[in-house]
mmCIF file of N, CA and C in Angstrom:
data_model
loop_
_atom_site.group_PDB
_atom_site.id
_atom_site.type_symbol
_atom_site.label_atom_id
_atom_site.label_comp_id
_atom_site.label_asym_id
_atom_site.label_seq_id
_atom_site.Cartn_x
_atom_site.Cartn_y
_atom_site.Cartn_z
ATOM 1 N N MET A 1337 0.849 -1.170 0.000
ATOM 2 C CA MET A 1337 0.000 0.000 0.000
ATOM 3 C C MET A 1337 0.896 1.235 0.000
ATOM 4 N N GLU A 1338 0.582 2.179 -0.863
ATOM 5 C CA GLU A 1338 1.382 3.394 -0.955
ATOM 6 C C GLU A 1338 1.059 4.344 0.188
ATOM 7 N N GLY A 1339 1.970 5.273 0.445
ATOM 8 C CA GLY A 1339 1.817 6.232 1.532
ATOM 9 C C GLY A 1339 0.538 7.054 1.457
ATOM 10 N N ASN A 1340 0.182 7.560 0.269
ATOM 11 C CA ASN A 1340 -1.032 8.367 0.111
ATOM 12 C C ASN A 1340 -2.289 7.568 0.399
ATOM 13 N N ASP A 1341 -2.285 6.288 0.032
ATOM 14 C CA ASP A 1341 -3.441 5.435 0.312
ATOM 15 C C ASP A 1341 -3.659 5.306 1.817
ATOM 16 N N MET A 1342 -2.569 5.175 2.566
ATOM 17 C CA MET A 1342 -2.662 5.054 4.014
ATOM 18 C C MET A 1342 -3.213 6.342 4.617
ATOM 19 N N VAL A 1343 -2.749 7.484 4.112
ATOM 20 C CA VAL A 1343 -3.252 8.771 4.594
ATOM 21 C C VAL A 1343 -4.749 8.868 4.320
ATOM 22 N N ASP A 1344 -5.174 8.479 3.115
ATOM 23 C CA ASP A 1344 -6.598 8.524 2.764
ATOM 24 C C ASP A 1344 -7.430 7.636 3.681
ATOM 25 N N ILE A 1345 -6.916 6.451 3.992
ATOM 26 C CA ILE A 1345 -7.632 5.530 4.878
ATOM 27 C C ILE A 1345 -7.715 6.120 6.285
ATOM 28 N N ASN A 1346 -6.604 6.644 6.783
ATOM 29 C CA ASN A 1346 -6.598 7.249 8.115
ATOM 30 C C ASN A 1346 -7.509 8.474 8.167
ATOM 31 N N GLN A 1347 -7.472 9.270 7.117
ATOM 32 C CA GLN A 1347 -8.320 10.460 7.053
ATOM 33 C C GLN A 1347 -9.796 10.067 7.010
ATOM 34 N N ARG A 1348 -10.127 9.065 6.237
ATOM 35 C CA ARG A 1348 -11.511 8.615 6.129
ATOM 36 C C ARG A 1348 -11.984 8.054 7.469
ATOM 37 N N GLU A 1349 -11.137 7.323 8.153
ATOM 38 C CA GLU A 1349 -11.496 6.787 9.470
ATOM 39 C C GLU A 1349 -11.703 7.925 10.476
ATOM 40 N N ALA A 1350 -10.831 8.921 10.446
ATOM 41 C CA ALA A 1350 -10.984 10.073 11.343
ATOM 42 C C ALA A 1350 -12.279 10.820 11.035
ATOM 43 N N ALA A 1351 -12.590 10.981 9.752
ATOM 44 C CA ALA A 1351 -13.825 11.665 9.354
ATOM 45 C C ALA A 1351 -15.046 10.868 9.816
ATOM 46 N N TRP A 1352 -14.981 9.550 9.682
ATOM 47 C CA TRP A 1352 -16.082 8.684 10.132
ATOM 48 C C TRP A 1352 -16.284 8.808 11.644
ATOM 49 N N GLN A 1353 -15.205 8.762 12.389
ATOM 50 C CA GLN A 1353 -15.297 8.870 13.844
ATOM 51 C C GLN A 1353 -15.853 10.232 14.260
ATOM 52 N N TRP A 1354 -15.446 11.276 13.554
ATOM 53 C CA TRP A 1354 -15.931 12.609 13.872
ATOM 54 C C TRP A 1354 -17.411 12.759 13.514
ATOM 55 N N ALA A 1355 -17.808 12.188 12.374
ATOM 56 C CA ALA A 1355 -19.227 12.225 11.995
ATOM 57 C C ALA A 1355 -20.064 11.516 13.051
ATOM 58 N N LYS A 1356 -19.588 10.370 13.524
ATOM 59 C CA LYS A 1356 -20.304 9.644 14.587
ATOM 60 C C LYS A 1356 -20.407 10.484 15.853
ATOM 61 N N ALA A 1357 -19.313 11.099 16.244
ATOM 62 C CA ALA A 1357 -19.316 11.917 17.458
ATOM 63 C C ALA A 1357 -20.241 13.124 17.308
ATOM 64 N N LEU A 1358 -20.188 13.804 16.169
ATOM 65 C CA LEU A 1358 -21.075 14.945 15.943
ATOM 66 C C LEU A 1358 -22.538 14.526 16.032
ATOM 67 N N CYS A 1359 -22.865 13.421 15.394
ATOM 68 C CA CYS A 1359 -24.252 12.938 15.429
ATOM 69 C C CYS A 1359 -24.671 12.591 16.851
ATOM 70 N N TYR A 1360 -23.792 11.971 17.584
ATOM 71 C CA TYR A 1360 -24.090 11.612 18.970
ATOM 72 C C TYR A 1360 -24.357 12.860 19.810
ATOM 73 N N TYR A 1361 -23.430 13.815 19.757
ATOM 74 C CA TYR A 1361 -23.570 15.025 20.572
ATOM 75 C C TYR A 1361 -24.708 15.919 20.090
ATOM 76 N N ALA A 1362 -25.086 15.769 18.821
ATOM 77 C CA ALA A 1362 -26.216 16.535 18.283
ATOM 78 C C ALA A 1362 -27.550 15.842 18.575
ATOM 79 N N GLY A 1363 -27.482 14.621 19.099
ATOM 80 C CA GLY A 1363 -28.710 13.894 19.421
ATOM 81 C C GLY A 1363 -29.376 13.264 18.212
ATOM 82 N N GLU A 1364 -28.602 13.009 17.170
ATOM 83 C CA GLU A 1364 -29.160 12.417 15.952
ATOM 84 C C GLU A 1364 -29.105 10.884 16.020
ATOM 85 N N SER A 1365 -29.969 10.263 15.253
ATOM 86 C CA SER A 1365 -30.116 8.809 15.254
ATOM 87 C C SER A 1365 -29.033 8.122 14.416
ATOM 88 N N GLU A 1366 -28.962 6.822 14.582
ATOM 89 C CA GLU A 1366 -28.055 5.990 13.775
ATOM 90 C C GLU A 1366 -28.438 6.086 12.296
ATOM 91 N N GLU A 1367 -29.733 6.155 12.024
ATOM 92 C CA GLU A 1367 -30.211 6.277 10.643
ATOM 93 C C GLU A 1367 -29.725 7.592 10.032
ATOM 94 N N PHE A 1368 -29.808 8.666 10.822
ATOM 95 C CA PHE A 1368 -29.314 9.960 10.342
ATOM 96 C C PHE A 1368 -27.839 9.845 10.009
ATOM 97 N N LEU A 1369 -27.048 9.266 10.922
ATOM 98 C CA LEU A 1369 -25.612 9.098 10.711
ATOM 99 C C LEU A 1369 -25.341 8.325 9.429
ATOM 100 N N GLU A 1370 -26.026 7.223 9.226
ATOM 101 C CA GLU A 1370 -25.796 6.404 8.031
ATOM 102 C C GLU A 1370 -26.085 7.182 6.762
ATOM 103 N N ARG A 1371 -27.218 7.914 6.747
ATOM 104 C CA ARG A 1371 -27.574 8.710 5.565
ATOM 105 C C ARG A 1371 -26.559 9.825 5.354
ATOM 106 N N PHE A 1372 -26.210 10.535 6.441
ATOM 107 C CA PHE A 1372 -25.250 11.629 6.355
ATOM 108 C C PHE A 1372 -23.911 11.130 5.814
ATOM 109 N N TRP A 1373 -23.404 10.037 6.360
ATOM 110 C CA TRP A 1373 -22.102 9.510 5.937
ATOM 111 C C TRP A 1373 -22.133 9.084 4.474
ATOM 112 N N LYS A 1374 -23.200 8.440 4.071
ATOM 113 C CA LYS A 1374 -23.331 8.002 2.662
ATOM 114 C C LYS A 1374 -23.309 9.219 1.737
ATOM 115 N N GLU A 1375 -24.108 10.228 2.053
ATOM 116 C CA GLU A 1375 -24.179 11.415 1.206
ATOM 117 C C GLU A 1375 -22.874 12.206 1.252
ATOM 118 N N LEU A 1376 -22.241 12.258 2.402
ATOM 119 C CA LEU A 1376 -20.964 12.957 2.526
ATOM 120 C C LEU A 1376 -19.913 12.309 1.625
ATOM 121 N N ASN A 1377 -19.907 11.001 1.573
ATOM 122 C CA ASN A 1377 -18.940 10.289 0.736
ATOM 123 C C ASN A 1377 -19.251 10.378 -0.749
ATOM 124 N N GLU A 1378 -20.455 10.749 -1.078
ATOM 125 C CA GLU A 1378 -20.840 10.921 -2.485
ATOM 126 C C GLU A 1378 -20.554 12.334 -2.980
ATOM 127 N N SER A 1379 -20.165 13.224 -2.086
ATOM 128 C CA SER A 1379 -19.920 14.621 -2.442
ATOM 129 C C SER A 1379 -18.467 14.986 -2.188
ATOM 130 N N ASN A 1380 -17.699 15.100 -3.236
ATOM 131 C CA ASN A 1380 -16.288 15.471 -3.069
ATOM 132 C C ASN A 1380 -16.146 16.838 -2.419
ATOM 133 N N GLY A 1381 -16.981 17.790 -2.825
ATOM 134 C CA GLY A 1381 -16.876 19.153 -2.310
ATOM 135 C C GLY A 1381 -17.181 19.266 -0.830
ATOM 136 N N VAL A 1382 -18.315 18.705 -0.402
ATOM 137 C CA VAL A 1382 -18.696 18.799 1.011
ATOM 138 C C VAL A 1382 -17.756 17.952 1.860
ATOM 139 N N TYR A 1383 -17.355 16.795 1.348
ATOM 140 C CA TYR A 1383 -16.413 15.944 2.084
ATOM 141 C C TYR A 1383 -15.106 16.700 2.348
ATOM 142 N N LYS A 1384 -14.599 17.388 1.331
ATOM 143 C CA LYS A 1384 -13.352 18.141 1.486
ATOM 144 C C LYS A 1384 -13.518 19.236 2.541
ATOM 145 N N GLU A 1385 -14.646 19.931 2.528
ATOM 146 C CA GLU A 1385 -14.922 20.976 3.526
ATOM 147 C C GLU A 1385 -14.996 20.369 4.930
ATOM 148 N N PHE A 1386 -15.656 19.217 5.043
ATOM 149 C CA PHE A 1386 -15.830 18.529 6.320
ATOM 150 C C PHE A 1386 -14.472 18.122 6.899
ATOM 151 N N VAL A 1387 -13.643 17.517 6.082
ATOM 152 C CA VAL A 1387 -12.315 17.065 6.530
ATOM 153 C C VAL A 1387 -11.416 18.261 6.841
ATOM 154 N N TYR A 1388 -11.526 19.304 6.056
ATOM 155 C CA TYR A 1388 -10.723 20.496 6.330
ATOM 156 C C TYR A 1388 -11.083 21.069 7.700
ATOM 157 N N TYR A 1389 -12.389 21.143 7.987
ATOM 158 C CA TYR A 1389 -12.800 21.656 9.294
ATOM 159 C C TYR A 1389 -12.299 20.733 10.415
ATOM 160 N N LEU A 1390 -12.427 19.442 10.220
ATOM 161 C CA LEU A 1390 -11.952 18.471 11.213
ATOM 162 C C LEU A 1390 -10.465 18.679 11.493
ATOM 163 N N THR A 1391 -9.697 18.871 10.461
ATOM 164 C CA THR A 1391 -8.247 18.984 10.574
ATOM 165 C C THR A 1391 -7.787 20.344 11.111
ATOM 166 N N ASN A 1392 -8.482 21.411 10.705
ATOM 167 C CA ASN A 1392 -8.005 22.770 10.996
ATOM 168 C C ASN A 1392 -8.861 23.559 11.978
ATOM 169 N N GLN A 1393 -10.035 23.049 12.307
ATOM 170 C CA GLN A 1393 -10.975 23.751 13.186
ATOM 171 C C GLN A 1393 -11.322 25.138 12.662
ATOM 172 N N GLU A 1394 -11.364 25.254 11.347
ATOM 173 C CA GLU A 1394 -11.845 26.455 10.675
ATOM 174 C C GLU A 1394 -12.390 26.049 9.316
ATOM 175 N N PHE A 1395 -13.160 26.943 8.729
ATOM 176 C CA PHE A 1395 -13.814 26.618 7.465
ATOM 177 C C PHE A 1395 -12.920 26.950 6.283
ATOM 178 N N LEU A 1396 -12.927 26.084 5.293
ATOM 179 C CA LEU A 1396 -12.187 26.293 4.061
ATOM 180 C C LEU A 1396 -12.959 27.250 3.142
ATOM 181 N N CYS A 1397 -14.252 27.030 3.004
ATOM 182 C CA CYS A 1397 -15.143 27.855 2.175
ATOM 183 C C CYS A 1397 -14.719 27.908 0.710
ATOM 184 N N GLU A 1398 -14.102 26.843 0.247
ATOM 185 C CA GLU A 1398 -13.691 26.755 -1.153
ATOM 186 C C GLU A 1398 -14.852 26.252 -2.014
ATOM 187 N N TYR A 1399 -15.578 25.294 -1.501
ATOM 188 C CA TYR A 1399 -16.680 24.692 -2.235
ATOM 189 C C TYR A 1399 -17.966 25.472 -1.969
ATOM 190 N N LYS A 1400 -18.708 25.747 -3.042
ATOM 191 C CA LYS A 1400 -19.962 26.488 -2.912
ATOM 192 C C LYS A 1400 -21.035 25.839 -3.785
ATOM 193 N N VAL A 1401 -22.254 25.953 -3.318
ATOM 194 C CA VAL A 1401 -23.411 25.512 -4.093
ATOM 195 C C VAL A 1401 -24.221 26.763 -4.391
ATOM 196 N N GLU A 1402 -24.365 27.050 -5.663
ATOM 197 C CA GLU A 1402 -25.084 28.254 -6.089
ATOM 198 C C GLU A 1402 -24.537 29.513 -5.411
ATOM 199 N N GLY A 1403 -23.232 29.526 -5.168
ATOM 200 C CA GLY A 1403 -22.592 30.689 -4.578
ATOM 201 C C GLY A 1403 -22.567 30.711 -3.057
ATOM 202 N N TYR A 1404 -23.148 29.702 -2.409
ATOM 203 C CA TYR A 1404 -23.217 29.657 -0.947
ATOM 204 C C TYR A 1404 -22.222 28.649 -0.383
ATOM 205 N N SER A 1405 -21.465 29.099 0.615
ATOM 206 C CA SER A 1405 -20.514 28.219 1.303
ATOM 207 C C SER A 1405 -21.186 27.623 2.538
ATOM 208 N N VAL A 1406 -20.495 26.722 3.189
ATOM 209 C CA VAL A 1406 -21.014 26.118 4.423
ATOM 210 C C VAL A 1406 -21.184 27.176 5.514
ATOM 211 N N VAL A 1407 -20.353 28.215 5.506
ATOM 212 C CA VAL A 1407 -20.495 29.290 6.493
ATOM 213 C C VAL A 1407 -21.767 30.090 6.229
ATOM 214 N N ASP A 1408 -22.057 30.354 4.959
ATOM 215 C CA ASP A 1408 -23.302 31.053 4.623
ATOM 216 C C ASP A 1408 -24.505 30.264 5.130
ATOM 217 N N ILE A 1409 -24.458 28.956 4.941
ATOM 218 C CA ILE A 1409 -25.547 28.092 5.393
ATOM 219 C C ILE A 1409 -25.642 28.124 6.917
ATOM 220 N N MET A 1410 -24.498 28.070 7.579
ATOM 221 C CA MET A 1410 -24.493 28.068 9.037
ATOM 222 C C MET A 1410 -25.067 29.375 9.594
ATOM 223 N N VAL A 1411 -24.705 30.499 9.007
ATOM 224 C CA VAL A 1411 -25.232 31.790 9.458
ATOM 225 C C VAL A 1411 -26.744 31.827 9.271
ATOM 226 N N TRP A 1412 -27.215 31.373 8.136
ATOM 227 C CA TRP A 1412 -28.653 31.325 7.873
ATOM 228 C C TRP A 1412 -29.348 30.437 8.914
ATOM 229 N N GLN A 1413 -28.762 29.290 9.196
ATOM 230 C CA GLN A 1413 -29.374 28.381 10.165
ATOM 231 C C GLN A 1413 -29.305 28.929 11.583
ATOM 232 N N MET A 1414 -28.285 29.691 11.900
ATOM 233 C CA MET A 1414 -28.196 30.262 13.245
ATOM 234 C C MET A 1414 -29.385 31.170 13.528
ATOM 235 N N ASP A 1415 -29.854 31.873 12.517
ATOM 236 C CA ASP A 1415 -31.070 32.677 12.691
ATOM 237 C C ASP A 1415 -32.231 31.790 13.108
ATOM 238 N N HIS A 1416 -32.324 30.620 12.502
ATOM 239 C CA HIS A 1416 -33.407 29.693 12.850
ATOM 240 C C HIS A 1416 -33.229 29.124 14.253
ATOM 241 N N PHE A 1417 -32.012 28.792 14.628
ATOM 242 C CA PHE A 1417 -31.763 28.296 15.980
ATOM 243 C C PHE A 1417 -32.120 29.361 17.008
ATOM 244 N N LYS A 1418 -31.756 30.624 16.709
ATOM 245 C CA LYS A 1418 -32.092 31.720 17.619
ATOM 246 C C LYS A 1418 -33.599 31.894 17.733
ATOM 247 N N ALA A 1419 -34.285 31.763 16.620
ATOM 248 C CA ALA A 1419 -35.744 31.894 16.640
ATOM 249 C C ALA A 1419 -36.372 30.803 17.494
ATOM 250 N N GLU A 1420 -35.848 29.603 17.413
ATOM 251 C CA GLU A 1420 -36.371 28.503 18.239
ATOM 252 C C GLU A 1420 -36.141 28.798 19.725
ATOM 253 N N MET A 1421 -34.975 29.360 20.049
ATOM 254 C CA MET A 1421 -34.712 29.710 21.447
ATOM 255 C C MET A 1421 -35.640 30.838 21.896
ATOM 256 N N ASP A 1422 -35.892 31.808 21.005
ATOM 257 C CA ASP A 1422 -36.822 32.895 21.324
ATOM 258 C C ASP A 1422 -38.215 32.359 21.618
ATOM 259 N N ARG A 1423 -38.553 31.269 20.989
ATOM 260 C CA ARG A 1423 -39.877 30.671 21.163
ATOM 261 C C ARG A 1423 -39.918 29.710 22.348
ATOM 262 N N GLY A 1424 -38.805 29.600 23.071
ATOM 263 C CA GLY A 1424 -38.778 28.753 24.254
ATOM 264 C C GLY A 1424 -38.290 27.342 23.998
ATOM 265 N N HIS A 1425 -37.853 27.049 22.788
ATOM 266 C CA HIS A 1425 -37.299 25.726 22.461
ATOM 267 C C HIS A 1425 -35.788 25.838 22.538
ATOM 268 N N ASP A 1426 -35.241 25.576 23.707
ATOM 269 C CA ASP A 1426 -33.807 25.799 23.874
ATOM 270 C C ASP A 1426 -32.966 24.540 23.748
ATOM 271 N N ASP A 1427 -33.480 23.523 23.040
ATOM 272 C CA ASP A 1427 -32.677 22.315 22.852
ATOM 273 C C ASP A 1427 -31.467 22.576 21.960
ATOM 274 N N MET A 1428 -31.464 23.670 21.228
ATOM 275 C CA MET A 1428 -30.323 24.026 20.389
ATOM 276 C C MET A 1428 -29.303 24.847 21.175
ATOM 277 N N LYS A 1429 -29.718 25.376 22.307
ATOM 278 C CA LYS A 1429 -28.847 26.257 23.071
ATOM 279 C C LYS A 1429 -27.558 25.514 23.452
ATOM 280 N N GLN A 1430 -26.464 26.164 23.192
ATOM 281 C CA GLN A 1430 -25.157 25.616 23.535
ATOM 282 C C GLN A 1430 -24.846 24.303 22.808
ATOM 283 N N ASN A 1431 -25.478 24.053 21.666
ATOM 284 C CA ASN A 1431 -25.183 22.830 20.934
ATOM 285 C C ASN A 1431 -24.504 23.171 19.611
ATOM 286 N N GLY A 1432 -23.253 23.576 19.715
ATOM 287 C CA GLY A 1432 -22.482 23.902 18.525
ATOM 288 C C GLY A 1432 -22.290 22.716 17.606
ATOM 289 N N ASP A 1433 -22.247 21.513 18.183
ATOM 290 C CA ASP A 1433 -22.108 20.308 17.361
ATOM 291 C C ASP A 1433 -23.298 20.167 16.425
ATOM 292 N N LYS A 1434 -24.485 20.409 16.946
ATOM 293 C CA LYS A 1434 -25.681 20.287 16.119
ATOM 294 C C LYS A 1434 -25.684 21.357 15.028
ATOM 295 N N MET A 1435 -25.325 22.585 15.375
ATOM 296 C CA MET A 1435 -25.296 23.646 14.370
ATOM 297 C C MET A 1435 -24.301 23.326 13.259
ATOM 298 N N LEU A 1436 -23.135 22.836 13.628
ATOM 299 C CA LEU A 1436 -22.120 22.482 12.642
ATOM 300 C C LEU A 1436 -22.586 21.326 11.768
ATOM 301 N N LEU A 1437 -23.087 20.286 12.394
ATOM 302 C CA LEU A 1437 -23.577 19.117 11.661
ATOM 303 C C LEU A 1437 -24.684 19.507 10.696
ATOM 304 N N MET A 1438 -25.635 20.319 11.157
ATOM 305 C CA MET A 1438 -26.760 20.711 10.318
ATOM 306 C C MET A 1438 -26.319 21.567 9.131
ATOM 307 N N ALA A 1439 -25.260 22.360 9.301
ATOM 308 C CA ALA A 1439 -24.751 23.156 8.185
ATOM 309 C C ALA A 1439 -24.205 22.240 7.086
ATOM 310 N N PHE A 1440 -23.417 21.242 7.484
ATOM 311 C CA PHE A 1440 -22.896 20.302 6.483
ATOM 312 C C PHE A 1440 -24.029 19.481 5.869
ATOM 313 N N ASP A 1441 -24.976 19.061 6.678
ATOM 314 C CA ASP A 1441 -26.094 18.276 6.174
ATOM 315 C C ASP A 1441 -26.941 19.089 5.194
ATOM 316 N N THR A 1442 -27.186 20.341 5.525
ATOM 317 C CA THR A 1442 -27.966 21.196 4.629
ATOM 318 C C THR A 1442 -27.227 21.419 3.320
ATOM 319 N N MET A 1443 -25.916 21.545 3.370
ATOM 320 C CA MET A 1443 -25.151 21.720 2.140
ATOM 321 C C MET A 1443 -25.287 20.484 1.246
ATOM 322 N N LEU A 1444 -25.298 19.309 1.857
ATOM 323 C CA LEU A 1444 -25.511 18.081 1.077
ATOM 324 C C LEU A 1444 -26.895 18.089 0.425
ATOM 325 N N LYS A 1445 -27.890 18.529 1.170
ATOM 326 C CA LYS A 1445 -29.247 18.608 0.620
ATOM 327 C C LYS A 1445 -29.335 19.676 -0.464
ATOM 328 N N MET A 1446 -28.625 20.765 -0.249
ATOM 329 C CA MET A 1446 -28.631 21.868 -1.205
ATOM 330 C C MET A 1446 -28.037 21.445 -2.543
ATOM 331 N N GLU A 1447 -27.064 20.546 -2.519
ATOM 332 C CA GLU A 1447 -26.507 20.041 -3.778
ATOM 333 C C GLU A 1447 -27.594 19.379 -4.629
ATOM 334 N N LYS A 1448 -28.506 18.678 -3.960
ATOM 335 C CA LYS A 1448 -29.549 17.934 -4.673
ATOM 336 C C LYS A 1448 -30.737 18.807 -5.050
ATOM 337 N N GLN A 1449 -31.006 19.833 -4.244
ATOM 338 C CA GLN A 1449 -32.148 20.710 -4.489
ATOM 339 C C GLN A 1449 -31.720 22.172 -4.339
ATOM 340 N N PRO A 1450 -30.828 22.631 -5.211
ATOM 341 C CA PRO A 1450 -30.292 23.983 -5.033
ATOM 342 C C PRO A 1450 -31.363 25.071 -5.071
ATOM 343 N N ASP A 1451 -32.310 24.963 -5.972
ATOM 344 C CA ASP A 1451 -33.342 26.008 -6.082
ATOM 345 C C ASP A 1451 -34.133 26.154 -4.793
ATOM 346 N N LYS A 1452 -34.500 25.036 -4.186
ATOM 347 C CA LYS A 1452 -35.272 25.062 -2.947
ATOM 348 C C LYS A 1452 -34.511 25.794 -1.842
ATOM 349 N N TYR A 1453 -33.259 25.448 -1.666
ATOM 350 C CA TYR A 1453 -32.491 26.026 -0.565
ATOM 351 C C TYR A 1453 -32.081 27.470 -0.827
ATOM 352 N N VAL A 1454 -31.796 27.813 -2.072
ATOM 353 C CA VAL A 1454 -31.504 29.211 -2.392
ATOM 354 C C VAL A 1454 -32.737 30.056 -2.101
ATOM 355 N N ARG A 1455 -33.889 29.575 -2.501
ATOM 356 C CA ARG A 1455 -35.147 30.290 -2.238
ATOM 357 C C ARG A 1455 -35.355 30.466 -0.730
ATOM 358 N N LEU A 1456 -35.139 29.412 0.042
ATOM 359 C CA LEU A 1456 -35.286 29.504 1.497
ATOM 360 C C LEU A 1456 -34.297 30.493 2.104
ATOM 361 N N MET A 1457 -33.059 30.417 1.667
ATOM 362 C CA MET A 1457 -32.038 31.291 2.231
ATOM 363 C C MET A 1457 -32.291 32.753 1.887
ATOM 364 N N GLN A 1458 -32.883 32.992 0.733
ATOM 365 C CA GLN A 1458 -33.139 34.369 0.331
ATOM 366 C C GLN A 1458 -34.449 34.919 0.879
ATOM 367 N N SER A 1459 -35.341 34.040 1.301
ATOM 368 C CA SER A 1459 -36.651 34.525 1.739
ATOM 369 C C SER A 1459 -36.911 34.364 3.226
ATOM 370 N N GLU A 1460 -36.221 33.459 3.879
ATOM 371 C CA GLU A 1460 -36.473 33.208 5.298
ATOM 372 C C GLU A 1460 -35.360 33.761 6.167
ATOM 373 N N THR A 1461 -35.786 34.479 7.183
ATOM 374 C CA THR A 1461 -34.862 34.790 8.266
ATOM 375 C C THR A 1461 -35.562 34.313 9.515
ATOM 376 N N GLY A 1462 -34.910 33.489 10.237
ATOM 377 C CA GLY A 1462 -35.541 32.803 11.359
ATOM 378 C C GLY A 1462 -36.042 33.686 12.478
ATOM 379 N N THR A 1463 -35.464 34.869 12.642
ATOM 380 C CA THR A 1463 -35.885 35.695 13.771
ATOM 381 C C THR A 1463 -37.036 36.621 13.446
ATOM 382 N N ASP A 1464 -37.445 36.671 12.196
ATOM 383 C CA ASP A 1464 -38.569 37.535 11.823
ATOM 384 C C ASP A 1464 -39.841 36.718 11.771
ATOM 385 N N TYR A 1465 -40.525 36.648 12.873
ATOM 386 C CA TYR A 1465 -41.805 35.962 12.916
ATOM 387 C C TYR A 1465 -42.806 36.849 13.635
ATOM 388 N N PRO A 1466 -44.079 36.710 13.311
ATOM 389 C CA PRO A 1466 -45.077 37.660 13.795
ATOM 390 C C PRO A 1466 -45.160 37.812 15.314
ATOM 391 N N GLU A 1467 -44.981 36.768 16.075
ATOM 392 C CA GLU A 1467 -45.145 36.842 17.519
ATOM 393 C C GLU A 1467 -43.949 37.439 18.238
ATOM 394 N N LYS A 1468 -42.873 37.719 17.528
ATOM 395 C CA LYS A 1468 -41.646 38.173 18.191
ATOM 396 C C LYS A 1468 -41.836 39.532 18.876
ATOM 397 N N TYR A 1469 -42.524 40.445 18.242
ATOM 398 C CA TYR A 1469 -42.639 41.808 18.788
ATOM 399 C C TYR A 1469 -43.996 42.091 19.348
#
C-alpha cells in the first residue's frame, strides 16, 4: 500500500469517527448518521470541507453551491436556531455540534435541491416571525 493510500484511509477513518461523534452530541439517530455519511462520501466538495474543518478547526469555504458556502448556510441556520430559542425551544442552546452538523447536512441537501435552498435562504430569516414583537 502506498503512503497516500494510508493517509486517505486514516483520514476517512478520522472523518467517520468525527461524523459519529457529531451525530451523537447533536442527538441524531443511527439512521441519520448512516444517511449523512453516505451522502458525505458521495460529495467530493462537502467531504473536502468537512475534513478540512476536522483537521483545521476552521472553514475552508472553497466549495460552494449556487454561490453559498457552508459558512453562509451556518449563518442562515443560526437565525433559525435563535428563533427557536426565542420561542422557548432551547434544545439548540449551547449545541455547537448540532449547528455544525446541520450546516454540512444542509449543504448536502442543497446540492440535490439547489433552487429550494436558495429560495429559502433568500426569503427566510428565522428571527422575523409575527409573535416576536
